[in-house]
Coordinates of C-alpha atoms and ligand atoms in Angstrom, one line a residue:
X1 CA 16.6 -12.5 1.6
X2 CA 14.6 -13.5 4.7
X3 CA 13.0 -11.0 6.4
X4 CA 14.5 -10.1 9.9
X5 CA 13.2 -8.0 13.2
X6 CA 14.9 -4.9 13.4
X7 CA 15.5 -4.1 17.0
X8 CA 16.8 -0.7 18.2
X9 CA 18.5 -0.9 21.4
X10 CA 20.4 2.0 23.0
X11 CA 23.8 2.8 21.9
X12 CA 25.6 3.3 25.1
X13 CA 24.4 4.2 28.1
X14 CA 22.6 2.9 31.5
X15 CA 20.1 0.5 29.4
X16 CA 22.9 -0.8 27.3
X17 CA 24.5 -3.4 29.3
X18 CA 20.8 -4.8 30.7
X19 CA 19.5 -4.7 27.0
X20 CA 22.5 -7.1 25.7
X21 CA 22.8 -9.2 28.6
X22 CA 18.8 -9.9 28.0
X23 CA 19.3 -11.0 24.6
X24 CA 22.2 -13.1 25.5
X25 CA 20.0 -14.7 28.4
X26 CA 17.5 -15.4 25.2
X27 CA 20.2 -17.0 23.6
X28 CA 20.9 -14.3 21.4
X29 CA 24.2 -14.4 20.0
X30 CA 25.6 -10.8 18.8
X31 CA 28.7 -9.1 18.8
X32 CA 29.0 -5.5 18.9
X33 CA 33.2 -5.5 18.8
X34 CA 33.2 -2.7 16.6
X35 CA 30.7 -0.2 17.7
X36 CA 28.7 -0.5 14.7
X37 CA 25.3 0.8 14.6
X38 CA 23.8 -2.1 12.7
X39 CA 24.5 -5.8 13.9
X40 CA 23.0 -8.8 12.8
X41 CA 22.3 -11.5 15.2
X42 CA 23.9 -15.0 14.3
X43 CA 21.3 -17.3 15.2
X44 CA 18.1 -15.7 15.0
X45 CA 16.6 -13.4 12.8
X46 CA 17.0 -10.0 14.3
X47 CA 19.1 -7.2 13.5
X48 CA 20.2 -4.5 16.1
X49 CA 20.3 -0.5 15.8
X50 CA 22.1 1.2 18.4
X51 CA 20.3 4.3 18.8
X52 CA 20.2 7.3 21.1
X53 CA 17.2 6.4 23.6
X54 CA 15.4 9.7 22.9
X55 CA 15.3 8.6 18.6
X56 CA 14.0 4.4 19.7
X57 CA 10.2 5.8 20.1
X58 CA 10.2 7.9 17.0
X59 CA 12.2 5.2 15.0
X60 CA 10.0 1.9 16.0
X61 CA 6.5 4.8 15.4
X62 CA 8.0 5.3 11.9
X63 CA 9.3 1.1 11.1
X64 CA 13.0 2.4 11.0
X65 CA 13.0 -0.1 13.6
X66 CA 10.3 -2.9 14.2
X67 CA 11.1 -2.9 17.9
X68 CA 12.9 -1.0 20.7
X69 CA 14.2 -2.0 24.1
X70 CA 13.9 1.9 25.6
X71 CA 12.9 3.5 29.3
X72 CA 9.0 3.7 30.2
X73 CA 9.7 7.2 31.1
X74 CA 11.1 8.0 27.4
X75 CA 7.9 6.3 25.7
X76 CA 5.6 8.5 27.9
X77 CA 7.3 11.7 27.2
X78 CA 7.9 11.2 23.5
X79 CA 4.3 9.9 22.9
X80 CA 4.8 8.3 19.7
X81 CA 1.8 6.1 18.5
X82 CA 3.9 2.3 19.2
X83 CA 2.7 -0.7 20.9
X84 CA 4.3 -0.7 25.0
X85 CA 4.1 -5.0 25.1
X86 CA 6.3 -6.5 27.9
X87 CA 8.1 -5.1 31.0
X88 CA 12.0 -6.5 31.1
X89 CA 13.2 -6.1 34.7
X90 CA 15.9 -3.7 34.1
X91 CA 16.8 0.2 34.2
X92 CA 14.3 0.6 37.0
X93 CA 13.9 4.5 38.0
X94 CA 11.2 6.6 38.9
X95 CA 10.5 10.3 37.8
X96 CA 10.3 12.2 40.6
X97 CA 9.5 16.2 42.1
X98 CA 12.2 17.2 43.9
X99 CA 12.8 21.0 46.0
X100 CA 15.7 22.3 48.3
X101 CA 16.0 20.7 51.2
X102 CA 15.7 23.6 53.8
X103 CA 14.0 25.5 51.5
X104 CA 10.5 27.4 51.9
X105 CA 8.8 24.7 49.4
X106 CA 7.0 22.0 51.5
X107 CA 4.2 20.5 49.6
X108 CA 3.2 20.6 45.6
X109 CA 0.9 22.8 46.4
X110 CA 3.7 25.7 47.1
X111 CA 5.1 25.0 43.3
X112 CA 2.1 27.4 42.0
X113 CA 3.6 30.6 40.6
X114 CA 7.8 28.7 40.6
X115 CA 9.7 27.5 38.0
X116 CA 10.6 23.9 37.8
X117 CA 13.7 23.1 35.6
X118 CA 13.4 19.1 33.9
X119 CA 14.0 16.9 30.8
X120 CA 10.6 16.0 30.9
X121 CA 8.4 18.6 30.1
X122 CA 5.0 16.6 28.9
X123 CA 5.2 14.3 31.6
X124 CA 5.6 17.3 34.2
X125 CA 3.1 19.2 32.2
X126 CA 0.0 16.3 32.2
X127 CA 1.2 16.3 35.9
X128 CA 0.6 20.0 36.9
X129 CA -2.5 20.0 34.5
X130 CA -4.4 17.4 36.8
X131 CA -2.7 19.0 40.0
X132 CA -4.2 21.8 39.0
X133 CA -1.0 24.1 39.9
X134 CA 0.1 26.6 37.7
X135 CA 4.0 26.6 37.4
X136 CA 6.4 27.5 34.9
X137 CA 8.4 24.2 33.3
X138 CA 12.1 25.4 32.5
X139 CA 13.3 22.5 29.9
X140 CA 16.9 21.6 30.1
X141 CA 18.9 18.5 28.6
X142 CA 21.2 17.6 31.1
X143 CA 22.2 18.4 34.8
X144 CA 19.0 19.3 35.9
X145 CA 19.5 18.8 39.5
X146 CA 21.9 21.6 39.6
X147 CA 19.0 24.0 37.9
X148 CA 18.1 25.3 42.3
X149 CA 21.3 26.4 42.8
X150 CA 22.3 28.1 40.2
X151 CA 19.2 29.9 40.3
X152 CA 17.4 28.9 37.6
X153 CA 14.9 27.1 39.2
X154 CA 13.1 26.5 42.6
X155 CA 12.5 22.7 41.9
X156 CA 13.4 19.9 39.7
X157 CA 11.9 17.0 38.1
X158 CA 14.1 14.1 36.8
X159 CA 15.0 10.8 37.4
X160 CA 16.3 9.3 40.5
X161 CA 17.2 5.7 41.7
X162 CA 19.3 5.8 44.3
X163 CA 18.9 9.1 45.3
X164 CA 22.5 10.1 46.1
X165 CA 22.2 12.8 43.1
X166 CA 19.3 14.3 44.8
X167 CA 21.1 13.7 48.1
X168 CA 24.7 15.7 47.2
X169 CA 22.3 18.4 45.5
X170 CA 21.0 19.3 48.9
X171 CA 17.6 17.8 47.2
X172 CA 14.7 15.9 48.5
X173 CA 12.1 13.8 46.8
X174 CA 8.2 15.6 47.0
X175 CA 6.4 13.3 44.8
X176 CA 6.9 10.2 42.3
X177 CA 5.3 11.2 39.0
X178 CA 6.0 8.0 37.5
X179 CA 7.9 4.5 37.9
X180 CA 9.7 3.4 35.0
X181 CA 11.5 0.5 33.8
X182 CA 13.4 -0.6 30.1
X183 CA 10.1 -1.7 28.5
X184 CA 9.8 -3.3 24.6
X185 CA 7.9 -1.7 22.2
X186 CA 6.9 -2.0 19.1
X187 CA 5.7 -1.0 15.5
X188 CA 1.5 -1.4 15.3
X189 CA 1.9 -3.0 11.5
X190 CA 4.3 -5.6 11.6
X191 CA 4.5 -8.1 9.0
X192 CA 3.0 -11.7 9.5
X193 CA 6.4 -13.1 9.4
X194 CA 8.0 -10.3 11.8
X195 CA 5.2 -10.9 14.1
X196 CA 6.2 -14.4 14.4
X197 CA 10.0 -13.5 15.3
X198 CA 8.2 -11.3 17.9
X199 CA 6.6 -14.1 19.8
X200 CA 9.3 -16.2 19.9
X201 CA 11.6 -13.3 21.1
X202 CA 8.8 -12.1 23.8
X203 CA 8.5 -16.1 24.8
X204 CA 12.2 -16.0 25.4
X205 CA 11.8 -13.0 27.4
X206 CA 9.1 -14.0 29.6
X207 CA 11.0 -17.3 30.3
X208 CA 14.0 -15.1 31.5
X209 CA 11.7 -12.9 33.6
X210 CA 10.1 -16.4 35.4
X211 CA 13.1 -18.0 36.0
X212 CA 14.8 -14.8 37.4
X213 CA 11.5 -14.6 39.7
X214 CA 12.0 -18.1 41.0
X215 CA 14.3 -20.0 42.6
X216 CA 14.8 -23.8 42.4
X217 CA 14.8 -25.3 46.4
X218 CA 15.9 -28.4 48.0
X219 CA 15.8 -29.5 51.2
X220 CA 15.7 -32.5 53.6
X221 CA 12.7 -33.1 55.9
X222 CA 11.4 -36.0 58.4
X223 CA 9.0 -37.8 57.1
X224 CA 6.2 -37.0 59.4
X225 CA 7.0 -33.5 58.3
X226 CA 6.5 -33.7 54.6
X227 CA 2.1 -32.8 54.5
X228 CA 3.7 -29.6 55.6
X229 CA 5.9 -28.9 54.7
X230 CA 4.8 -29.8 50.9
X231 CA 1.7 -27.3 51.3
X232 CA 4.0 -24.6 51.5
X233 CA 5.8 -25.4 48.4
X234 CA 3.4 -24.7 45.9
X235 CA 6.2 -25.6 43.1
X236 CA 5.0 -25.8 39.3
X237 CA 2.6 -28.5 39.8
X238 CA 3.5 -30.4 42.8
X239 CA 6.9 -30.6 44.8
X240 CA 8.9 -33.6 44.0
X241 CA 9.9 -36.1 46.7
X242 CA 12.3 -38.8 47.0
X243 CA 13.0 -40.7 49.6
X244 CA 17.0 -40.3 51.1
X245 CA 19.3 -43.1 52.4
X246 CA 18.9 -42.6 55.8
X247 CA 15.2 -44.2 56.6
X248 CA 12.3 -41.6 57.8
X249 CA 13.8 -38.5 55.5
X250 CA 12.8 -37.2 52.4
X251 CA 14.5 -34.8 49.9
X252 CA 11.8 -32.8 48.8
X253 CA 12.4 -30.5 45.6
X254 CA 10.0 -27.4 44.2
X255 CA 10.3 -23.5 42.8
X256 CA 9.0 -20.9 45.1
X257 CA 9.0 -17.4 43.7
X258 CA 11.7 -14.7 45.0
X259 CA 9.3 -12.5 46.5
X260 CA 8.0 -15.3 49.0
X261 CA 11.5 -16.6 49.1
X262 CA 12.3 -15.3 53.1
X263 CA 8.7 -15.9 54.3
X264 CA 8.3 -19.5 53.2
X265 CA 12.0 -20.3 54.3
X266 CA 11.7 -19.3 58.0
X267 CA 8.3 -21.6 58.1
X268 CA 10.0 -24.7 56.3
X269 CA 12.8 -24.2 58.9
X270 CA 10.4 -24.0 61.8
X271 CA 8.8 -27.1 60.5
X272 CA 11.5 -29.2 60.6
X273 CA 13.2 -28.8 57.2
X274 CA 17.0 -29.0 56.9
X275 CA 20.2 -28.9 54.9
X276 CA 18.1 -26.1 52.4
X277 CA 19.7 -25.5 49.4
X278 CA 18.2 -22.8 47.2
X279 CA 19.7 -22.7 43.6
X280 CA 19.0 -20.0 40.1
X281 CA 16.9 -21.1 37.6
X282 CA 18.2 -19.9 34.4
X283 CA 14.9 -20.6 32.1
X284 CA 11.8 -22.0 33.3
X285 CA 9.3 -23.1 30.6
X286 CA 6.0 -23.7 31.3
Ligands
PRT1 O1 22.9 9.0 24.9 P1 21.4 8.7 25.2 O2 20.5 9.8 24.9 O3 21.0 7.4 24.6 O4 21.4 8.4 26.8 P2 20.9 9.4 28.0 O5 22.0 10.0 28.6 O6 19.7 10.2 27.6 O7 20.2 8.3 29.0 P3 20.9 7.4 30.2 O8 21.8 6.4 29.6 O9 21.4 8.3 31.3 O10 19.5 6.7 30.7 C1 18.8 5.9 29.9 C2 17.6 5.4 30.7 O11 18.0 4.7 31.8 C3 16.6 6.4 31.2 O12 15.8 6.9 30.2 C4 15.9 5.6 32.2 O13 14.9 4.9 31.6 C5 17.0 4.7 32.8 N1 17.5 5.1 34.1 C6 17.5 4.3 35.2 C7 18.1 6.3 34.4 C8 18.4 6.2 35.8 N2 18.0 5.0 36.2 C9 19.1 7.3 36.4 N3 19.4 7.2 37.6 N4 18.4 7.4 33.7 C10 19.0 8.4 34.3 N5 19.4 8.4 35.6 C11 20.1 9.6 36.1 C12 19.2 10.8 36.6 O14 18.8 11.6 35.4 C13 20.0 11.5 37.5 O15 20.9 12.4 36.9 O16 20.9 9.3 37.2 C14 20.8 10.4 38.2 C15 20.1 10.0 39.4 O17 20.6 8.7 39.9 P4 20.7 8.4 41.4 O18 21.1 7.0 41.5 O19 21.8 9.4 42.0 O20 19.4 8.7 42.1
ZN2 ZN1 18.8 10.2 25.9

């Protein structure tokens, strides 16, 4: 039989839906109809575990799995010797300090000699270490923003993205300890051949992330416009321009990335651009 990648991605959960729709964006075609655990893909060589997110680390450390899709913040707490190789965009979060908010607490300072209740206990604990503050770490699986009120503890540390937990816990944010996203990881001793699955996976992947980065834009501009209004399209080499019916206009076509997206479109608009059209990329290769 050929060998395949063995993938573990998380059963059910918050990184569930982000980690299918990624492989489906890599043109990964799997169904998971049943709930199995195990699922073989049906046009490229992986196989999928669905695994708890807490077991991924320990699985891909141990080749029960070759790879995992699992959260930053789970790979730093469970410390398992595995290889942390791309980013993937999704289940962003940060682990954060939180306290009352109208308590006595003000700074992390005040923590020395308090208990703080969390599901992270060697990420808190490397934290306090360097902080130098000496307080006790309370470890609880589930709920932990409740852990103030019920008395257990005087502060929490656990994840928070929008903040309406902490919010409706009568919580406030102190410090980020750590921002987290779904990373891939993998096994330090794959195979030659599983290695080669790998890079063609992680080239899918990364021409996922780029196009999602990017946006393709069009626009119409004046002639005597287009020395401008070309230097702020950088595009992927150079924009593309053709001339339109109408004499003196151009359609001018290039990729700008989403994070310059607002900036550059209020100065192509000031310099004369019009009818701007700005459109998803769904791969970009380069
Ligand atoms: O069953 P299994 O063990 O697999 O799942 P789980 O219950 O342990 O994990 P799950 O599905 O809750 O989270 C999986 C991963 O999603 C985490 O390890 C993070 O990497 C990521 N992630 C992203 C989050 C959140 N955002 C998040 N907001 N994980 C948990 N939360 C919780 C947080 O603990 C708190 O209770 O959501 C609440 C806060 O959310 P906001 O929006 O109110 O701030
Ligand atoms: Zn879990």
């Amino acid at each position: 039989m050929n060998e395949t990648l063995k993938i573990a991605v998380q059963k059910s959960g918050r990184l569930y839906e982000g980690s299918m729709k990624l492989l489906k964006e890599c043109g990964i075609e799997v169904s998971n109809g049943n709930n199995q655990l195990r699922v073989q893909a049906a046009n490229f060589p992986i196989e999928i575990f669905f695994l708890r997110d807490d077991d991924i680390p320990e699985y891909v450390q141990d080749a029960v799995a070759d790879i995992g899709f699992v959260g930053e913040n789970v790979v730093r707490e469970k410390n398992k010797k595995v290889d942390q190789l791309e980013n993937l965009g999704f289940g962003k979060c940060r682990l954060s300090l939180a306290i009352p908010k109208n308590g006595s607490l003000q700074k992390a300072e005040d923590l020395n000699g308090k208990r703080i209740a969390t599901s992270y206990p060697v990420i808190l604990g490397e934290y306090l270490r360097e902080k130098n503050i000496n307080a006790s770490i309370h470890e609880i699986s589930g709920s932990v923003e409740i852990a103030p009120r019920i008395g257990l503890a005087d502060a929490i540390c656990d994840l928070v993205s929008s903040g309406s937990t902490l919010f409706t816990n009568e919580l406030k944010e102190l410090e980020i300890l750590l921002r987290s996203e779904a990373v891939l990881i993998s096994n330090n001793n794959l195979t030659a051949t599983k290695k080669m699955i790998l890079e063609s996976l992680l080239f899918r992947i990364r021409s996922v992330k780029k196009a999602k980065n990017n946006k393709y834009v069009l626009l119409n501009a004046p002639n005597d416009k287009l020395d401008i209004i070309c230097s702020l399209l950088p595009g992927m080499r150079s924009p593309t321009i053709l001339p339109l019916a109408e004499t003196g206009w151009s359609s001018v076509h290039s990729v700008i990335s989403e994070s310059d997206f607002w900036n550059i479109i209020e100065k192509l608009k000031s310099n004369g651009a019009q009818g701007i059209l700005i459109i998803p990329i769904e791969k970009m290769i380069l």
